[in-house]
mmCIF file of C-alpha atoms in Angstrom:
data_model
loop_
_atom_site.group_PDB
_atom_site.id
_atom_site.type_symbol
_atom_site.label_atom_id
_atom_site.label_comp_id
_atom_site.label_asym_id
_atom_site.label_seq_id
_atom_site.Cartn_x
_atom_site.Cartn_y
_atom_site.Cartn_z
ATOM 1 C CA UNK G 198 59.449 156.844 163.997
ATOM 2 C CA UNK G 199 60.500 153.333 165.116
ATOM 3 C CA UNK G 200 58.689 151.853 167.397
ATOM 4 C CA UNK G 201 60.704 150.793 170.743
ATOM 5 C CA UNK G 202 59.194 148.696 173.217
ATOM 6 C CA UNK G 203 62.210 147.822 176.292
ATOM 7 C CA UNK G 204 64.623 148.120 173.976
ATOM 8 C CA UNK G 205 67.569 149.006 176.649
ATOM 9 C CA UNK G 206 68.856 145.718 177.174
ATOM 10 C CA UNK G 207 70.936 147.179 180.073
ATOM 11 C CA UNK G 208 67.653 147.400 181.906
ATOM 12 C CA UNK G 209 65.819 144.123 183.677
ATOM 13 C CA UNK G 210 62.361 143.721 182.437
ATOM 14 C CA UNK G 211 59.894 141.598 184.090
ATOM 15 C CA UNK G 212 56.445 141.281 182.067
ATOM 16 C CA UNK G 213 53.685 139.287 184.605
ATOM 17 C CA UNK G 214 50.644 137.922 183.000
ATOM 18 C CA UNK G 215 48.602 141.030 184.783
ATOM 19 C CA UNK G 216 50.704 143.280 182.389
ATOM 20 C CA UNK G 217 49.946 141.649 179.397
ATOM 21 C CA UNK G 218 48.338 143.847 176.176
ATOM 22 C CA UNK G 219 47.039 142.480 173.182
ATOM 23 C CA UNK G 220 47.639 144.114 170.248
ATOM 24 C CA UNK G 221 46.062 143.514 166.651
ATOM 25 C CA UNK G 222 48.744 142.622 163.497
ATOM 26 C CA UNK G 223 48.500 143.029 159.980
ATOM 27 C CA UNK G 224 46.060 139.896 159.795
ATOM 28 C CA UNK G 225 42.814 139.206 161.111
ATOM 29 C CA UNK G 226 42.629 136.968 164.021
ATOM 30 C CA UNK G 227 46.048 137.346 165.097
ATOM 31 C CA UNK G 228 47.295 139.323 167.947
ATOM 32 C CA UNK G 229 50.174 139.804 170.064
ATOM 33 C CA UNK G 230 51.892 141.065 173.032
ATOM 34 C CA UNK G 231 55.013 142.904 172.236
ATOM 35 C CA UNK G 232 57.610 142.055 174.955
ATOM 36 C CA UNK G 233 60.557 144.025 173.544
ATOM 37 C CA UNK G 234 60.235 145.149 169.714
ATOM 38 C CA UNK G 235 63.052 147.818 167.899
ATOM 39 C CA UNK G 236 61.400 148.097 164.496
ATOM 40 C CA UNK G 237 57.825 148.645 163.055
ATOM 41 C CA UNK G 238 56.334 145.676 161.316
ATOM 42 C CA UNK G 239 59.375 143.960 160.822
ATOM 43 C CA UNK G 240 61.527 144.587 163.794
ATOM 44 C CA UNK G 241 63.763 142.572 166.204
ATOM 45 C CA UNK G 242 61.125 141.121 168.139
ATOM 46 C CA UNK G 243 60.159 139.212 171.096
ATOM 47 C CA UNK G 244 56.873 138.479 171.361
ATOM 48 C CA UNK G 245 54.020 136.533 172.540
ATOM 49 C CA UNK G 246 51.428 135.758 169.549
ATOM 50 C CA UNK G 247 47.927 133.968 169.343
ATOM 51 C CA UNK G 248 46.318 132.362 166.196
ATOM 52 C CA UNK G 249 42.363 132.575 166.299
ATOM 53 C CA UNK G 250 40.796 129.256 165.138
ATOM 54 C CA UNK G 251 41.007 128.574 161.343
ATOM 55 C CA UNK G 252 43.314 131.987 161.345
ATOM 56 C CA UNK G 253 46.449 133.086 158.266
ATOM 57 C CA UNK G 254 49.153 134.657 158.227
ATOM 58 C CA UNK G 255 50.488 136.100 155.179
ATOM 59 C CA UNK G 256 53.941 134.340 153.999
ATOM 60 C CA UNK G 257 57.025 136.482 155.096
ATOM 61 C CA UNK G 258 60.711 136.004 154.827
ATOM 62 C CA UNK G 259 62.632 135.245 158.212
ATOM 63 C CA UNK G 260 65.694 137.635 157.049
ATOM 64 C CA UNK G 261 66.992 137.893 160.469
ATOM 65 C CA UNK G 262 65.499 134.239 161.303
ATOM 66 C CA UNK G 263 63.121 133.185 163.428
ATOM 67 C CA UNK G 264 62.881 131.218 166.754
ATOM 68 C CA UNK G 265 59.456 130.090 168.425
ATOM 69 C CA UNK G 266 57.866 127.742 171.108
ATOM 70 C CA UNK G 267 54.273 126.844 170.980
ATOM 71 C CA UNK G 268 52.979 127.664 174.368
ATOM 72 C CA UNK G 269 48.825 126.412 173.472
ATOM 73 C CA UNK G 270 47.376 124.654 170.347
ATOM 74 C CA UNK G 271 48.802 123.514 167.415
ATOM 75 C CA UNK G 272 51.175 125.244 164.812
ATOM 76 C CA UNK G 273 50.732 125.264 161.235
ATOM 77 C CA UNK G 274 52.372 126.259 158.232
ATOM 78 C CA UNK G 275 52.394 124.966 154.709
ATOM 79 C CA UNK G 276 55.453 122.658 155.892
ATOM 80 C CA UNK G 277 53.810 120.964 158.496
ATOM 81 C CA UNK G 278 51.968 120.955 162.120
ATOM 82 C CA UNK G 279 53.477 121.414 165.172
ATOM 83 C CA UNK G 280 52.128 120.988 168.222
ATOM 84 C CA UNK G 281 52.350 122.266 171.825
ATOM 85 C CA UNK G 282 56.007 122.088 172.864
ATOM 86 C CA UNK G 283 57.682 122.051 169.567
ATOM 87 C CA UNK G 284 60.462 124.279 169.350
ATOM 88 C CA UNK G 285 61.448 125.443 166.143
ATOM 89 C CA UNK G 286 64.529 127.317 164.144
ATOM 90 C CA UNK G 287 64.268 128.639 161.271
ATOM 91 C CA UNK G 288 67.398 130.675 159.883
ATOM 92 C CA UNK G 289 67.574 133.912 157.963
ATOM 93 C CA UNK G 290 66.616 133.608 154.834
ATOM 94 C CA UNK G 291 63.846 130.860 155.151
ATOM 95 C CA UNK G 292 59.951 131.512 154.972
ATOM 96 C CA UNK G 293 56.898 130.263 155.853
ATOM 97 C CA UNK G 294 52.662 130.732 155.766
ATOM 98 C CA UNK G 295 51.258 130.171 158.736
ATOM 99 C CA UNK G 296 47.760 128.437 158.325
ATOM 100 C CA UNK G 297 46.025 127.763 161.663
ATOM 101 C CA UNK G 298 43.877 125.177 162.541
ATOM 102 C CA UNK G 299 40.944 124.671 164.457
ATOM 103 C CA UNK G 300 42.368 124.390 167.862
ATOM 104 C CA UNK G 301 44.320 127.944 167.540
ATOM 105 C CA UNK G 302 48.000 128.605 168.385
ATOM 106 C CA UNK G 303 49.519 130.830 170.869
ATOM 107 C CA UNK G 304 53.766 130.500 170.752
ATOM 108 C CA UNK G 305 56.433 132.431 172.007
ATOM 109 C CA UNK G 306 58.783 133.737 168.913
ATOM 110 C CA UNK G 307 61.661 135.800 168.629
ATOM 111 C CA UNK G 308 62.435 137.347 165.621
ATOM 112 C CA UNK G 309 65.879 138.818 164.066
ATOM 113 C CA UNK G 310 68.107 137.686 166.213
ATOM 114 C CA UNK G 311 69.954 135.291 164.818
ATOM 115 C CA UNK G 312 73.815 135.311 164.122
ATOM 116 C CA UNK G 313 74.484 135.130 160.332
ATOM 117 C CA UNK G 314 76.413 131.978 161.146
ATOM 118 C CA UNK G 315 73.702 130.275 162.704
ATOM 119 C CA UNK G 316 72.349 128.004 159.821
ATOM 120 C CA UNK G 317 70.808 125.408 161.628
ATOM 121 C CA UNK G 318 67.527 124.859 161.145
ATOM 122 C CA UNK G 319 65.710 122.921 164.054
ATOM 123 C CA UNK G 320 62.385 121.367 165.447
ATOM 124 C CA UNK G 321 62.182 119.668 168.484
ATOM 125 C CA UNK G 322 58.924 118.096 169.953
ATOM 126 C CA UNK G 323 59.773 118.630 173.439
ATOM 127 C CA UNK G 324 56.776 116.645 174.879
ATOM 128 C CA UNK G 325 58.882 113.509 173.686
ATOM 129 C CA UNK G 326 62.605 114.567 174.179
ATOM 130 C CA UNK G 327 64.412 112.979 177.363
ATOM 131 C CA UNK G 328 65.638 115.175 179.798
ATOM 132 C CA UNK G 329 68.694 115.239 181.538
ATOM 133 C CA UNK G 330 69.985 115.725 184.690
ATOM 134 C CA UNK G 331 70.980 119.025 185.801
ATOM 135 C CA UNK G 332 73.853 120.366 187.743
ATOM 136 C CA UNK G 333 71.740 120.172 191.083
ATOM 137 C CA UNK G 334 69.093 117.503 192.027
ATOM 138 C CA UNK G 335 66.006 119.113 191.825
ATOM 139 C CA UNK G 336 66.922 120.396 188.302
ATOM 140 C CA UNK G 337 66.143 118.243 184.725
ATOM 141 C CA UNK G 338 67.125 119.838 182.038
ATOM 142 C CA UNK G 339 66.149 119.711 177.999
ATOM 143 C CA UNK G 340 68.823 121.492 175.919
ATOM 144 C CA UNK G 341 67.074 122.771 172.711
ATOM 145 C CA UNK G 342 70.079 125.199 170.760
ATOM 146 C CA UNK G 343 73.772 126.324 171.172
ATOM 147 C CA UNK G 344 75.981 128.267 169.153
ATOM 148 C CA UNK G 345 79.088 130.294 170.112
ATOM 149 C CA UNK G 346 78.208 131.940 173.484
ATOM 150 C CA UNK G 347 74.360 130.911 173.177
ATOM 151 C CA UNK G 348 72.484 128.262 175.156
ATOM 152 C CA UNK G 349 68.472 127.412 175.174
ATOM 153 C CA UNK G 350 67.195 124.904 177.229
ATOM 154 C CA UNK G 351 63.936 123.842 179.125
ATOM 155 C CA UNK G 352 65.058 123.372 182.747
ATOM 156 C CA UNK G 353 62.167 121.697 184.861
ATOM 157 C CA UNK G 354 62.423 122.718 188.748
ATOM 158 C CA UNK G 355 61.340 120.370 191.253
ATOM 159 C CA UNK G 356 59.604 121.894 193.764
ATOM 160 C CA UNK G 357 61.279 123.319 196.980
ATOM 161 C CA UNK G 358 64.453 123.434 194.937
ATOM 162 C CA UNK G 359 67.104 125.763 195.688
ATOM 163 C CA UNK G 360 69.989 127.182 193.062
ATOM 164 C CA UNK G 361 73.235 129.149 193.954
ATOM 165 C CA UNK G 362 73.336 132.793 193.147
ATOM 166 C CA UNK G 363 74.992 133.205 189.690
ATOM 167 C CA UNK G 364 76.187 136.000 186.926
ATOM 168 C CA UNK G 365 74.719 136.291 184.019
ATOM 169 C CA UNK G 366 77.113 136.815 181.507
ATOM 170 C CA UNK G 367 75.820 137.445 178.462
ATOM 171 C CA UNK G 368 72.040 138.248 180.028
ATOM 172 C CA UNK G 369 69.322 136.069 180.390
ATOM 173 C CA UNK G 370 65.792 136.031 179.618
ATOM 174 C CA UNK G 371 63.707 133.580 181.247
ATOM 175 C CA UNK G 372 59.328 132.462 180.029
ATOM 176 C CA UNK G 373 57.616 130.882 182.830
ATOM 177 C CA UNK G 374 55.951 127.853 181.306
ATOM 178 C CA UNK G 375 54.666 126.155 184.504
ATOM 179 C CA UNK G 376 54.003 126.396 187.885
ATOM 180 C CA UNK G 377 56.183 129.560 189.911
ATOM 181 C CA UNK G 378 59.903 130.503 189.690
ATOM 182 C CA UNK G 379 61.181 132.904 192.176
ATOM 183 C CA UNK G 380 64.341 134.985 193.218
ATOM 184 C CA UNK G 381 65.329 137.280 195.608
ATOM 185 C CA UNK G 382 63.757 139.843 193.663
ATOM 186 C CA UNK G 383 60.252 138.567 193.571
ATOM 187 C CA UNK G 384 57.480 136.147 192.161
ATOM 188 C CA UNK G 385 56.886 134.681 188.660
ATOM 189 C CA UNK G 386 53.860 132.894 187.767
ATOM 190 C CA UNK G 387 53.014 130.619 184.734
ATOM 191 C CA UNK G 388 53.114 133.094 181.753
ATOM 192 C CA UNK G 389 55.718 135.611 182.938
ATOM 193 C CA UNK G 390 58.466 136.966 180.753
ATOM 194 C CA UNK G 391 61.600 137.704 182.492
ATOM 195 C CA UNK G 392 64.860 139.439 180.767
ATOM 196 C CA UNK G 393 68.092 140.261 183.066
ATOM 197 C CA UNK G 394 71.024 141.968 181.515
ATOM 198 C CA UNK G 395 74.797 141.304 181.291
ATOM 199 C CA UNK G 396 76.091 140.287 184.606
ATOM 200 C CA UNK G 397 73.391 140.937 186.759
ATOM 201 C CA UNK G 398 72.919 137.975 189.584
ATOM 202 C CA UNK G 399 70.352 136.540 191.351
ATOM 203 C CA UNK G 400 69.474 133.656 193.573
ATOM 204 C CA UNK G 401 66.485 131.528 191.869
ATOM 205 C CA UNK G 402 64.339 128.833 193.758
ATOM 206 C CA UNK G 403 60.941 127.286 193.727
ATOM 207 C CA UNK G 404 58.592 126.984 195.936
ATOM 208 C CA UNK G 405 55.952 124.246 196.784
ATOM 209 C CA UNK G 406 54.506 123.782 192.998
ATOM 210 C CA UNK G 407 58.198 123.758 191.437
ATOM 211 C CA UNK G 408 58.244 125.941 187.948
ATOM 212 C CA UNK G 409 58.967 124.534 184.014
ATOM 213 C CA UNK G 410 60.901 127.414 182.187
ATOM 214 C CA UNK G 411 61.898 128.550 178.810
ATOM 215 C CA UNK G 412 65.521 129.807 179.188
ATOM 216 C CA UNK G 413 68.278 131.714 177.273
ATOM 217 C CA UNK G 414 71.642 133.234 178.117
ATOM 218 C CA UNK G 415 74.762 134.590 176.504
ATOM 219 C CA UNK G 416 72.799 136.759 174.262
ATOM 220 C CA UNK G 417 72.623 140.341 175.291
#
């Protein structure tokens, strides 16, 4: 039976860092948490995954490509290292071995869900990239991909900063990278995974220790 882990993407899922379960993968020393998943061991996949020290992963094929933020350590594969706050693409058909270091990893990567059409293949070190202003004060903003209806970005919060309520068309799912992000809705600390469905609304603002947060809409 396939496995199906919030896979009704009508629903709004909110995944705290009280909620989170590790669960073991195919290789020693890695785990995961498995924040939506339609498939077994290769599946559409959104996950949260941490590399032991000195830990492998066996070389796979990204036939639905692969998308990934490193959240803690550093990043390896036979290709090259990349360390906390790189963002990287890589399209279908590409592949990799991950080969961990000695600091560990832990990254944020989505798997098969990439358009066919979407070819670029992309690594951004966001701990050096400029960031622009957004379209309030109080809001910088890193864009990392776009394609068709599809935007990613970093968007840094100041704190006490207050948005306009807005429709998400397309959904939106939201990673908490630093400090708090709130809504009328509730309270997200650093570490919480947030996905909204097609046109749904909400009202976001920060509070005293402003928020850092992984974003993408126009997806769902």
């Amino acid at each position: 039976m396939t496995t199906l882990i919030n896979a009704n993407f009508e629903q709004r899922v909110v995944i705290q860092p009280t909620d989170y379960e590790w669960v073991g993968s195919t290789a020693p020393g890695v785990e995961r948490i498995r924040l939506d998943r339609i498939g077994d061991e290769v599946a559409r996949a959104t996950s949260i995954v941490r590399f032991a020290p000195n830990s492998t992963f066996p070389s796979h094929n990204h036939d639905g490509g692969e998308e990934f933020l490193v959240l803690e350590g550093v990043f390896s594969d036979e290709y090259q290292d990349y360390p906390k706050g790189s963002y990287v693409r890589n399209p279908i058909g590409t592949s990799h071995s991950p080969n961990i270091g000695k600091e560990g990893a832990t990254i944020l990567v989505k798997l098969h869900q990439f358009d066919q059409y979407d070819t670029e293949k992309k690594i951004i070190y966001t701990q050096n990239t400029p960031w622009q202003q957004g379209l309030i004060d109080g809001l910088r903003v890193m864009s990392l991909h776009e394609f068709q209806g599809e935007h990613i970005a970093l968007v840094k919060w100041a704190p006490n900063t207050q948005f306009k309520s807005h429709t998400h068309w397309g959904g939106e799912e939201i990673f908490v990278l630093e400090g708090t992000f709130y809504d009328e809705h509730g309270r997200y600390p650093k570490g919480t995974w947030l996905r909204s469905p097609h046109m749904s609304q909400h009202t976001p603002f920060t509070k005293e220790d402003g928020a850092l947060i992984y974003v993408k809409v126009g997806h769902l």
